[in-house]
Amino acid sequence: MRSEPPQHPGMDRDPGYGQRHTPFYSQPDIRIYELNKRLQQRTEENLREDSDNLWWDAFATEFFEDDATLTLSFCLEDGPKRYTIGRTLIPRYFRTIFEGGVTDLYFTLKHPKESFHNTFITLDCENTTMTTHHGKPTFTKVCTDGRLMLEFTYDDLMRIKNWHFAIRQHTEMIPRSVIAMHDPAMLEQLSKNITRQGLTSFTLNYLRLCVILEPMQELMSRHKAYGLNPRDCLKTTLFQKWQRMVAPPANTERPPSKRRKRKASQSGQGSGNSSNNQSGGGGSKKKFPTAGRKRSAESDLVLPLDEFGESHDL
């Protein structure tokens, strides 16, 4: 009897058409399942320099937005650390994990909480385990526990916009058969951890380097786009920044006021009304003394035109 392959909870059966995915926007944890599956498809033939770069770029394009950020926070012997890298550095981050001796990488989420917003979906999992398998010096399984907080775009692609993994602790496990070898030198070597908070030395060095590389992204993109040498890229970038600093802000001139036009015509009407009132022997409009001071045009209050097209002064 032919056995059916196990189905993921996010898949359903479509008779006659095999398996199909439910829409990504309804279940964000499916994207983590797809990310794990994509990492397991990384074969030995993709480990060459050129093809490996293309593979990791395609991986990041599939699962991360163009303006995505990835943040790792953990505590080392010298205090807490927090590293944030941009989209262009994310492919290299995942690659350094495998360059440090890792042969397998996947994430396990237990009881994630999802919340839907207008433009994005958040996934918060308090109990997340990042599992890595190391082949040297002996087979070691490293389980890194922490909290994973993700923001997905609310569309069909449902790519990651923000990734934050807060590491709490890690555990390194080796086979029992290796401990049974009563070799003091081997036991001494196995007693030392091969990672720090679940991260290899390759990854930690890369994160420290990213502190320098992240501000230089503008220079790198300019070099890639225009083919300038590093010195010219720096000169051009600094000159443009200086131009933005010394340039006057746009739209600084006040638009011409329409009040002045109205007031000019209304002043004549006001004088005519005043003369009429004087000749008429006193009207209902109260007069204010104006001798010895100048009348300011800004102090006039003008009412809108009435239905007969006339304006009135207060």
mmCIF file of C-alpha atoms in Angstrom:
data_model
loop_
_atom_site.group_PDB
_atom_site.id
_atom_site.type_symbol
_atom_site.label_atom_id
_atom_site.label_comp_id
_atom_site.label_asym_id
_atom_site.label_seq_id
_atom_site.Cartn_x
_atom_site.Cartn_y
_atom_site.Cartn_z
ATOM 1 C CA MET A 1 0.000 0.000 0.000
ATOM 2 C CA ARG A 2 1.395 3.341 -1.005
ATOM 3 C CA SER A 3 1.816 5.740 1.878
ATOM 4 C CA GLU A 4 0.821 9.362 1.519
ATOM 5 C CA PRO A 5 3.439 11.988 2.434
ATOM 6 C CA PRO A 6 2.697 13.917 5.613
ATOM 7 C CA GLN A 7 0.876 17.153 5.034
ATOM 8 C CA HIS A 8 1.747 20.438 6.610
ATOM 9 C CA PRO A 9 -1.089 22.050 8.619
ATOM 10 C CA GLY A 10 -1.151 24.939 6.138
ATOM 11 C CA MET A 11 -1.853 22.650 3.154
ATOM 12 C CA ASP A 12 -5.106 21.124 2.046
ATOM 13 C CA ARG A 13 -5.981 18.558 -0.532
ATOM 14 C CA ASP A 14 -7.397 19.530 -3.895
ATOM 15 C CA PRO A 15 -8.788 16.396 -5.553
ATOM 16 C CA GLY A 16 -7.197 15.785 -8.924
ATOM 17 C CA TYR A 17 -4.585 18.502 -8.565
ATOM 18 C CA GLY A 18 -2.429 17.276 -5.685
ATOM 19 C CA GLN A 19 -1.435 19.557 -2.851
ATOM 20 C CA ARG A 20 -1.782 23.298 -2.913
ATOM 21 C CA HIS A 21 -0.988 26.025 -0.424
ATOM 22 C CA THR A 22 -3.596 28.089 1.287
ATOM 23 C CA PRO A 23 -3.043 31.834 0.769
ATOM 24 C CA PHE A 24 -0.007 33.112 2.639
ATOM 25 C CA TYR A 25 -1.788 36.118 4.047
ATOM 26 C CA SER A 26 -4.035 33.883 6.169
ATOM 27 C CA GLN A 27 -1.263 31.930 7.954
ATOM 28 C CA PRO A 28 2.069 33.710 8.435
ATOM 29 C CA ASP A 29 3.783 30.687 10.029
ATOM 30 C CA ILE A 30 3.626 29.037 6.583
ATOM 31 C CA ARG A 31 6.347 31.415 5.472
ATOM 32 C CA ILE A 32 8.683 30.093 8.170
ATOM 33 C CA TYR A 33 7.900 26.568 7.015
ATOM 34 C CA GLU A 34 8.766 27.591 3.444
ATOM 35 C CA LEU A 35 11.950 29.303 4.655
ATOM 36 C CA ASN A 36 13.060 26.101 6.418
ATOM 37 C CA LYS A 37 12.249 24.076 3.336
ATOM 38 C CA ARG A 38 14.274 26.424 1.120
ATOM 39 C CA LEU A 39 17.289 26.191 3.440
ATOM 40 C CA GLN A 40 17.174 22.394 3.283
ATOM 41 C CA GLN A 41 17.254 22.512 -0.524
ATOM 42 C CA ARG A 42 20.711 24.042 -0.487
ATOM 43 C CA THR A 43 22.827 21.295 -2.116
ATOM 44 C CA GLU A 44 26.550 20.764 -2.439
ATOM 45 C CA GLU A 45 26.612 21.969 -6.028
ATOM 46 C CA ASN A 46 25.535 25.423 -4.832
ATOM 47 C CA LEU A 47 28.551 25.830 -2.587
ATOM 48 C CA ARG A 48 30.756 27.328 -5.303
ATOM 49 C CA GLU A 49 31.560 31.020 -4.875
ATOM 50 C CA ASP A 50 29.596 32.485 -7.796
ATOM 51 C CA SER A 51 26.540 30.246 -7.653
ATOM 52 C CA ASP A 52 26.399 30.493 -3.858
ATOM 53 C CA ASN A 53 26.144 34.287 -4.023
ATOM 54 C CA LEU A 54 23.309 34.064 -6.538
ATOM 55 C CA TRP A 55 21.533 31.425 -4.442
ATOM 56 C CA TRP A 56 21.605 33.553 -1.288
ATOM 57 C CA ASP A 57 20.498 36.663 -3.177
ATOM 58 C CA ALA A 58 17.522 34.740 -4.560
ATOM 59 C CA PHE A 59 16.775 33.406 -1.091
ATOM 60 C CA ALA A 60 16.726 36.895 0.427
ATOM 61 C CA THR A 61 14.617 38.265 -2.444
ATOM 62 C CA GLU A 62 12.021 35.537 -1.923
ATOM 63 C CA PHE A 63 11.585 36.003 1.822
ATOM 64 C CA PHE A 64 12.650 39.598 2.630
ATOM 65 C CA GLU A 65 11.374 42.988 1.486
ATOM 66 C CA ASP A 66 13.660 45.414 -0.328
ATOM 67 C CA ASP A 67 13.845 47.636 2.776
ATOM 68 C CA ALA A 68 13.865 44.812 5.328
ATOM 69 C CA THR A 69 15.958 44.853 8.506
ATOM 70 C CA LEU A 70 17.267 41.943 10.575
ATOM 71 C CA THR A 71 18.055 42.410 14.271
ATOM 72 C CA LEU A 72 19.819 40.042 16.677
ATOM 73 C CA SER A 73 20.045 40.749 20.398
ATOM 74 C CA PHE A 74 21.874 38.580 22.919
ATOM 75 C CA CYS A 75 24.160 38.811 25.910
ATOM 76 C CA LEU A 76 27.845 37.848 25.850
ATOM 77 C CA GLU A 77 30.478 37.793 28.579
ATOM 78 C CA ASP A 78 31.229 41.491 28.066
ATOM 79 C CA GLY A 79 27.598 42.639 28.166
ATOM 80 C CA PRO A 80 24.449 42.793 26.018
ATOM 81 C CA LYS A 81 24.771 43.110 22.240
ATOM 82 C CA ARG A 82 22.361 44.278 19.583
ATOM 83 C CA TYR A 83 23.086 44.218 15.857
ATOM 84 C CA THR A 84 20.790 45.487 13.084
ATOM 85 C CA ILE A 85 21.590 44.978 9.404
ATOM 86 C CA GLY A 86 19.816 46.110 6.248
ATOM 87 C CA ARG A 87 18.494 44.211 3.276
ATOM 88 C CA THR A 88 21.742 44.195 1.292
ATOM 89 C CA LEU A 89 23.627 42.497 4.147
ATOM 90 C CA ILE A 90 21.014 39.839 4.982
ATOM 91 C CA PRO A 91 22.117 37.275 2.321
ATOM 92 C CA ARG A 92 25.672 37.367 3.593
ATOM 93 C CA TYR A 93 24.471 36.881 7.188
ATOM 94 C CA PHE A 94 22.765 33.571 6.396
ATOM 95 C CA ARG A 95 25.744 32.517 4.330
ATOM 96 C CA THR A 96 28.169 33.065 7.243
ATOM 97 C CA ILE A 97 26.149 30.610 9.317
ATOM 98 C CA PHE A 98 26.999 27.817 6.891
ATOM 99 C CA GLU A 99 30.557 29.050 6.419
ATOM 100 C CA GLY A 100 31.073 28.541 10.148
ATOM 101 C CA GLY A 101 30.610 24.778 9.824
ATOM 102 C CA VAL A 102 26.809 24.490 9.908
ATOM 103 C CA THR A 103 25.316 21.804 7.673
ATOM 104 C CA ASP A 104 21.635 22.303 8.515
ATOM 105 C CA LEU A 105 19.560 25.217 9.811
ATOM 106 C CA TYR A 106 15.871 25.490 10.651
ATOM 107 C CA PHE A 107 13.523 27.370 12.971
ATOM 108 C CA THR A 108 10.848 25.831 15.202
ATOM 109 C CA LEU A 109 7.998 27.997 16.480
ATOM 110 C CA LYS A 110 5.812 26.952 19.416
ATOM 111 C CA HIS A 111 2.447 28.671 19.890
ATOM 112 C CA PRO A 112 3.110 31.807 17.826
ATOM 113 C CA LYS A 113 0.753 34.759 18.202
ATOM 114 C CA GLU A 114 -0.425 36.565 15.093
ATOM 115 C CA SER A 115 -1.980 40.004 14.759
ATOM 116 C CA PHE A 116 -3.317 41.605 11.586
ATOM 117 C CA HIS A 117 -2.953 45.296 10.741
ATOM 118 C CA ASN A 118 -3.781 47.440 7.749
ATOM 119 C CA THR A 119 -0.526 47.017 5.849
ATOM 120 C CA PHE A 120 1.365 44.290 7.695
ATOM 121 C CA ILE A 121 1.013 41.177 9.844
ATOM 122 C CA THR A 122 3.033 40.578 12.998
ATOM 123 C CA LEU A 123 4.080 37.194 14.312
ATOM 124 C CA ASP A 124 5.362 37.011 17.890
ATOM 125 C CA CYS A 125 6.669 33.692 19.194
ATOM 126 C CA GLU A 126 8.010 33.627 22.731
ATOM 127 C CA ASN A 127 9.353 30.068 22.391
ATOM 128 C CA THR A 128 11.394 29.878 19.198
ATOM 129 C CA THR A 129 14.278 27.457 18.672
ATOM 130 C CA MET A 130 16.934 27.935 16.022
ATOM 131 C CA THR A 131 18.520 24.511 15.437
ATOM 132 C CA THR A 132 21.890 24.149 13.712
ATOM 133 C CA HIS A 133 23.867 20.983 12.957
ATOM 134 C CA HIS A 134 27.668 21.226 13.018
ATOM 135 C CA GLY A 135 29.981 18.673 11.455
ATOM 136 C CA LYS A 136 33.319 19.696 13.010
ATOM 137 C CA PRO A 137 35.146 18.757 15.154
ATOM 138 C CA THR A 138 32.379 16.202 15.689
ATOM 139 C CA PHE A 139 28.666 16.139 15.022
ATOM 140 C CA THR A 140 27.019 18.687 17.329
ATOM 141 C CA LYS A 141 23.422 19.798 17.542
ATOM 142 C CA VAL A 142 22.999 23.344 18.825
ATOM 143 C CA CYS A 143 19.560 24.555 19.972
ATOM 144 C CA THR A 144 19.296 28.327 20.432
ATOM 145 C CA ASP A 145 16.190 29.449 22.319
ATOM 146 C CA GLY A 146 14.742 32.938 22.161
ATOM 147 C CA ARG A 147 11.889 35.152 21.111
ATOM 148 C CA LEU A 148 11.219 35.745 17.419
ATOM 149 C CA MET A 149 9.263 38.821 16.299
ATOM 150 C CA LEU A 150 8.441 39.207 12.608
ATOM 151 C CA GLU A 151 6.569 41.731 10.484
ATOM 152 C CA PHE A 152 5.183 40.522 7.160
ATOM 153 C CA THR A 153 3.768 42.623 4.358
ATOM 154 C CA TYR A 154 0.036 42.153 3.958
ATOM 155 C CA ASP A 155 0.022 41.024 0.315
ATOM 156 C CA ASP A 156 0.335 37.879 -1.787
ATOM 157 C CA LEU A 157 4.136 37.726 -1.513
ATOM 158 C CA MET A 158 4.047 38.176 2.265
ATOM 159 C CA ARG A 159 7.740 38.909 2.642
ATOM 160 C CA ILE A 160 9.454 39.778 5.897
ATOM 161 C CA LYS A 161 9.900 43.485 6.621
ATOM 162 C CA ASN A 162 11.365 43.257 10.130
ATOM 163 C CA TRP A 163 13.104 40.274 11.745
ATOM 164 C CA HIS A 164 14.094 40.409 15.422
ATOM 165 C CA PHE A 165 15.480 37.363 17.220
ATOM 166 C CA ALA A 166 16.203 37.918 20.926
ATOM 167 C CA ILE A 167 18.402 35.024 22.128
ATOM 168 C CA ARG A 168 18.048 33.849 25.716
ATOM 169 C CA GLN A 169 20.174 30.707 25.924
ATOM 170 C CA HIS A 170 21.623 27.880 23.882
ATOM 171 C CA THR A 171 22.394 24.176 24.353
ATOM 172 C CA GLU A 172 25.046 22.115 22.570
ATOM 173 C CA MET A 173 24.487 18.350 22.319
ATOM 174 C CA ILE A 174 26.917 15.677 21.112
ATOM 175 C CA PRO A 175 26.323 11.947 20.541
ATOM 176 C CA ARG A 176 26.734 9.630 23.526
ATOM 177 C CA SER A 177 29.011 7.375 21.509
ATOM 178 C CA VAL A 178 31.603 10.132 21.288
ATOM 179 C CA ILE A 179 31.739 10.498 25.066
ATOM 180 C CA ALA A 180 32.268 6.756 25.418
ATOM 181 C CA MET A 181 35.672 7.124 23.733
ATOM 182 C CA HIS A 182 37.959 7.355 26.734
ATOM 183 C CA ASP A 183 40.391 9.720 25.055
ATOM 184 C CA PRO A 184 41.403 12.545 27.426
ATOM 185 C CA ALA A 185 42.501 14.847 24.596
ATOM 186 C CA MET A 186 39.221 14.349 22.731
ATOM 187 C CA LEU A 187 37.151 14.862 25.882
ATOM 188 C CA GLU A 188 39.039 18.055 26.627
ATOM 189 C CA GLN A 189 38.264 19.369 23.172
ATOM 190 C CA LEU A 190 34.615 18.366 23.340
ATOM 191 C CA SER A 191 34.164 20.093 26.689
ATOM 192 C CA LYS A 192 34.593 23.493 25.008
ATOM 193 C CA ASN A 193 31.644 25.185 23.349
ATOM 194 C CA ILE A 194 31.885 25.666 19.602
ATOM 195 C CA THR A 195 29.434 28.630 19.590
ATOM 196 C CA ARG A 196 28.676 31.686 21.678
ATOM 197 C CA GLN A 197 24.972 32.031 22.341
ATOM 198 C CA GLY A 198 24.412 29.644 19.439
ATOM 199 C CA LEU A 199 26.344 31.810 16.951
ATOM 200 C CA THR A 200 29.604 30.773 15.322
ATOM 201 C CA SER A 201 32.707 32.955 15.284
ATOM 202 C CA PHE A 202 32.145 33.579 11.553
ATOM 203 C CA THR A 203 28.704 35.045 12.223
ATOM 204 C CA LEU A 204 29.821 37.124 15.207
ATOM 205 C CA ASN A 205 32.723 38.609 13.270
ATOM 206 C CA TYR A 206 30.409 39.429 10.394
ATOM 207 C CA LEU A 207 27.939 41.195 12.716
ATOM 208 C CA ARG A 208 30.787 43.289 14.137
ATOM 209 C CA LEU A 209 31.868 44.118 10.609
ATOM 210 C CA CYS A 210 28.327 45.163 9.722
ATOM 211 C CA VAL A 211 28.598 48.005 12.232
ATOM 212 C CA ILE A 212 31.140 49.493 9.800
ATOM 213 C CA LEU A 213 29.524 48.275 6.569
ATOM 214 C CA GLU A 214 25.991 49.506 7.242
ATOM 215 C CA PRO A 215 26.806 53.252 7.034
ATOM 216 C CA MET A 216 28.818 52.583 3.842
ATOM 217 C CA GLN A 217 25.856 51.192 1.900
ATOM 218 C CA GLU A 218 25.376 54.496 0.030
ATOM 219 C CA LEU A 219 28.989 54.412 -1.135
ATOM 220 C CA MET A 220 28.714 50.783 -2.261
ATOM 221 C CA SER A 221 25.508 51.373 -4.214
ATOM 222 C CA ARG A 222 27.022 54.436 -5.890
ATOM 223 C CA HIS A 223 30.108 52.428 -6.854
ATOM 224 C CA LYS A 224 27.936 49.648 -8.269
ATOM 225 C CA ALA A 225 25.673 52.043 -10.206
ATOM 226 C CA TYR A 226 28.256 54.435 -11.685
ATOM 227 C CA GLY A 227 31.492 52.434 -11.591
ATOM 228 C CA LEU A 228 33.391 55.112 -9.651
ATOM 229 C CA ASN A 229 36.448 54.336 -7.569
ATOM 230 C CA PRO A 230 36.065 54.515 -3.766
ATOM 231 C CA ARG A 231 37.683 57.970 -3.488
ATOM 232 C CA ASP A 232 35.386 59.511 -6.116
ATOM 233 C CA CYS A 233 32.347 57.844 -4.518
ATOM 234 C CA LEU A 234 33.253 59.410 -1.181
ATOM 235 C CA LYS A 235 33.828 62.845 -2.720
ATOM 236 C CA THR A 236 30.537 62.764 -4.623
ATOM 237 C CA THR A 237 28.558 61.602 -1.585
ATOM 238 C CA LEU A 238 30.066 64.226 0.714
ATOM 239 C CA PHE A 239 29.512 66.986 -1.868
ATOM 240 C CA GLN A 240 25.833 66.069 -2.266
ATOM 241 C CA LYS A 241 25.358 65.965 1.502
ATOM 242 C CA TRP A 242 27.001 69.385 1.778
ATOM 243 C CA GLN A 243 24.707 70.741 -0.939
ATOM 244 C CA ARG A 244 21.656 69.518 0.952
ATOM 245 C CA MET A 245 22.901 71.173 4.138
ATOM 246 C CA VAL A 246 23.625 74.618 2.665
ATOM 247 C CA ALA A 247 20.724 74.733 0.192
ATOM 248 C CA PRO A 248 17.831 76.940 1.387
ATOM 249 C CA PRO A 249 14.636 75.091 2.152
ATOM 250 C CA ALA A 250 12.081 75.039 -0.625
ATOM 251 C CA ASN A 251 8.966 77.265 -0.644
ATOM 252 C CA THR A 252 10.356 79.861 1.769
ATOM 253 C CA GLU A 253 8.618 82.856 0.078
ATOM 254 C CA ARG A 254 5.162 83.693 1.333
ATOM 255 C CA PRO A 255 2.498 83.592 -1.359
ATOM 256 C CA PRO A 256 1.046 87.002 -2.212
ATOM 257 C CA SER A 257 -1.916 87.808 -0.036
ATOM 258 C CA LYS A 258 -5.218 88.603 -1.681
ATOM 259 C CA ARG A 259 -6.235 90.750 1.255
ATOM 260 C CA ARG A 260 -4.167 93.727 0.156
ATOM 261 C CA LYS A 261 -6.108 94.007 -3.104
ATOM 262 C CA ARG A 262 -9.407 93.991 -1.334
ATOM 263 C CA LYS A 263 -8.315 96.412 1.324
ATOM 264 C CA ALA A 264 -7.096 98.891 -1.265
ATOM 265 C CA SER A 265 -10.554 99.035 -2.805
ATOM 266 C CA GLN A 266 -12.255 98.943 0.566
ATOM 267 C CA SER A 267 -10.266 101.913 1.856
ATOM 268 C CA GLY A 268 -11.865 104.085 -0.815
ATOM 269 C CA GLN A 269 -15.267 102.795 0.081
ATOM 270 C CA GLY A 270 -14.542 103.426 3.718
ATOM 271 C CA SER A 271 -13.566 107.020 3.053
ATOM 272 C CA GLY A 272 -16.678 107.504 0.929
ATOM 273 C CA ASN A 273 -18.869 106.117 3.652
ATOM 274 C CA SER A 274 -17.116 108.321 6.190
ATOM 275 C CA SER A 275 -17.746 111.446 4.128
ATOM 276 C CA ASN A 276 -21.329 110.429 3.606
ATOM 277 C CA ASN A 277 -21.773 109.924 7.317
ATOM 278 C CA GLN A 278 -20.237 113.300 8.060
ATOM 279 C CA SER A 279 -22.392 115.049 5.509
ATOM 280 C CA GLY A 280 -25.441 113.225 6.740
ATOM 281 C CA GLY A 281 -24.998 114.560 10.244
ATOM 282 C CA GLY A 282 -23.888 111.384 12.029
ATOM 283 C CA GLY A 283 -24.549 107.764 11.212
ATOM 284 C CA SER A 284 -24.854 104.519 13.080
ATOM 285 C CA LYS A 285 -21.188 103.614 12.501
ATOM 286 C CA LYS A 286 -18.902 104.426 15.425
ATOM 287 C CA LYS A 287 -15.788 106.499 14.637
ATOM 288 C CA PHE A 288 -12.420 105.977 16.294
ATOM 289 C CA PRO A 289 -9.860 108.751 16.621
ATOM 290 C CA THR A 290 -7.003 108.328 14.187
ATOM 291 C CA ALA A 291 -5.075 111.544 14.700
ATOM 292 C CA GLY A 292 -1.456 111.211 15.770
ATOM 293 C CA ARG A 293 -1.060 107.538 14.727
ATOM 294 C CA LYS A 294 -0.889 105.523 11.560
ATOM 295 C CA ARG A 295 -3.528 103.026 10.680
ATOM 296 C CA SER A 296 -2.096 99.568 10.029
ATOM 297 C CA ALA A 297 -3.446 97.665 7.060
ATOM 298 C CA GLU A 298 -2.993 94.395 8.900
ATOM 299 C CA SER A 299 -5.368 95.528 11.659
ATOM 300 C CA ASP A 300 -8.359 95.707 9.276
ATOM 301 C CA LEU A 301 -10.774 92.821 9.455
ATOM 302 C CA VAL A 302 -12.597 92.047 6.227
ATOM 303 C CA LEU A 303 -15.744 89.999 6.038
ATOM 304 C CA PRO A 304 -16.485 87.836 2.987
ATOM 305 C CA LEU A 305 -18.604 89.238 0.194
ATOM 306 C CA ASP A 306 -22.310 89.054 0.816
ATOM 307 C CA GLU A 307 -24.864 87.894 -1.680
ATOM 308 C CA PHE A 308 -24.846 91.317 -3.397
ATOM 309 C CA GLY A 309 -21.087 91.204 -3.980
ATOM 310 C CA GLU A 310 -20.198 93.878 -1.391
ATOM 311 C CA SER A 311 -17.647 93.561 1.396
ATOM 312 C CA HIS A 312 -17.943 95.102 4.841
ATOM 313 C CA ASP A 313 -15.294 96.415 7.219
ATOM 314 C CA LEU A 314 -15.347 95.856 10.944
#
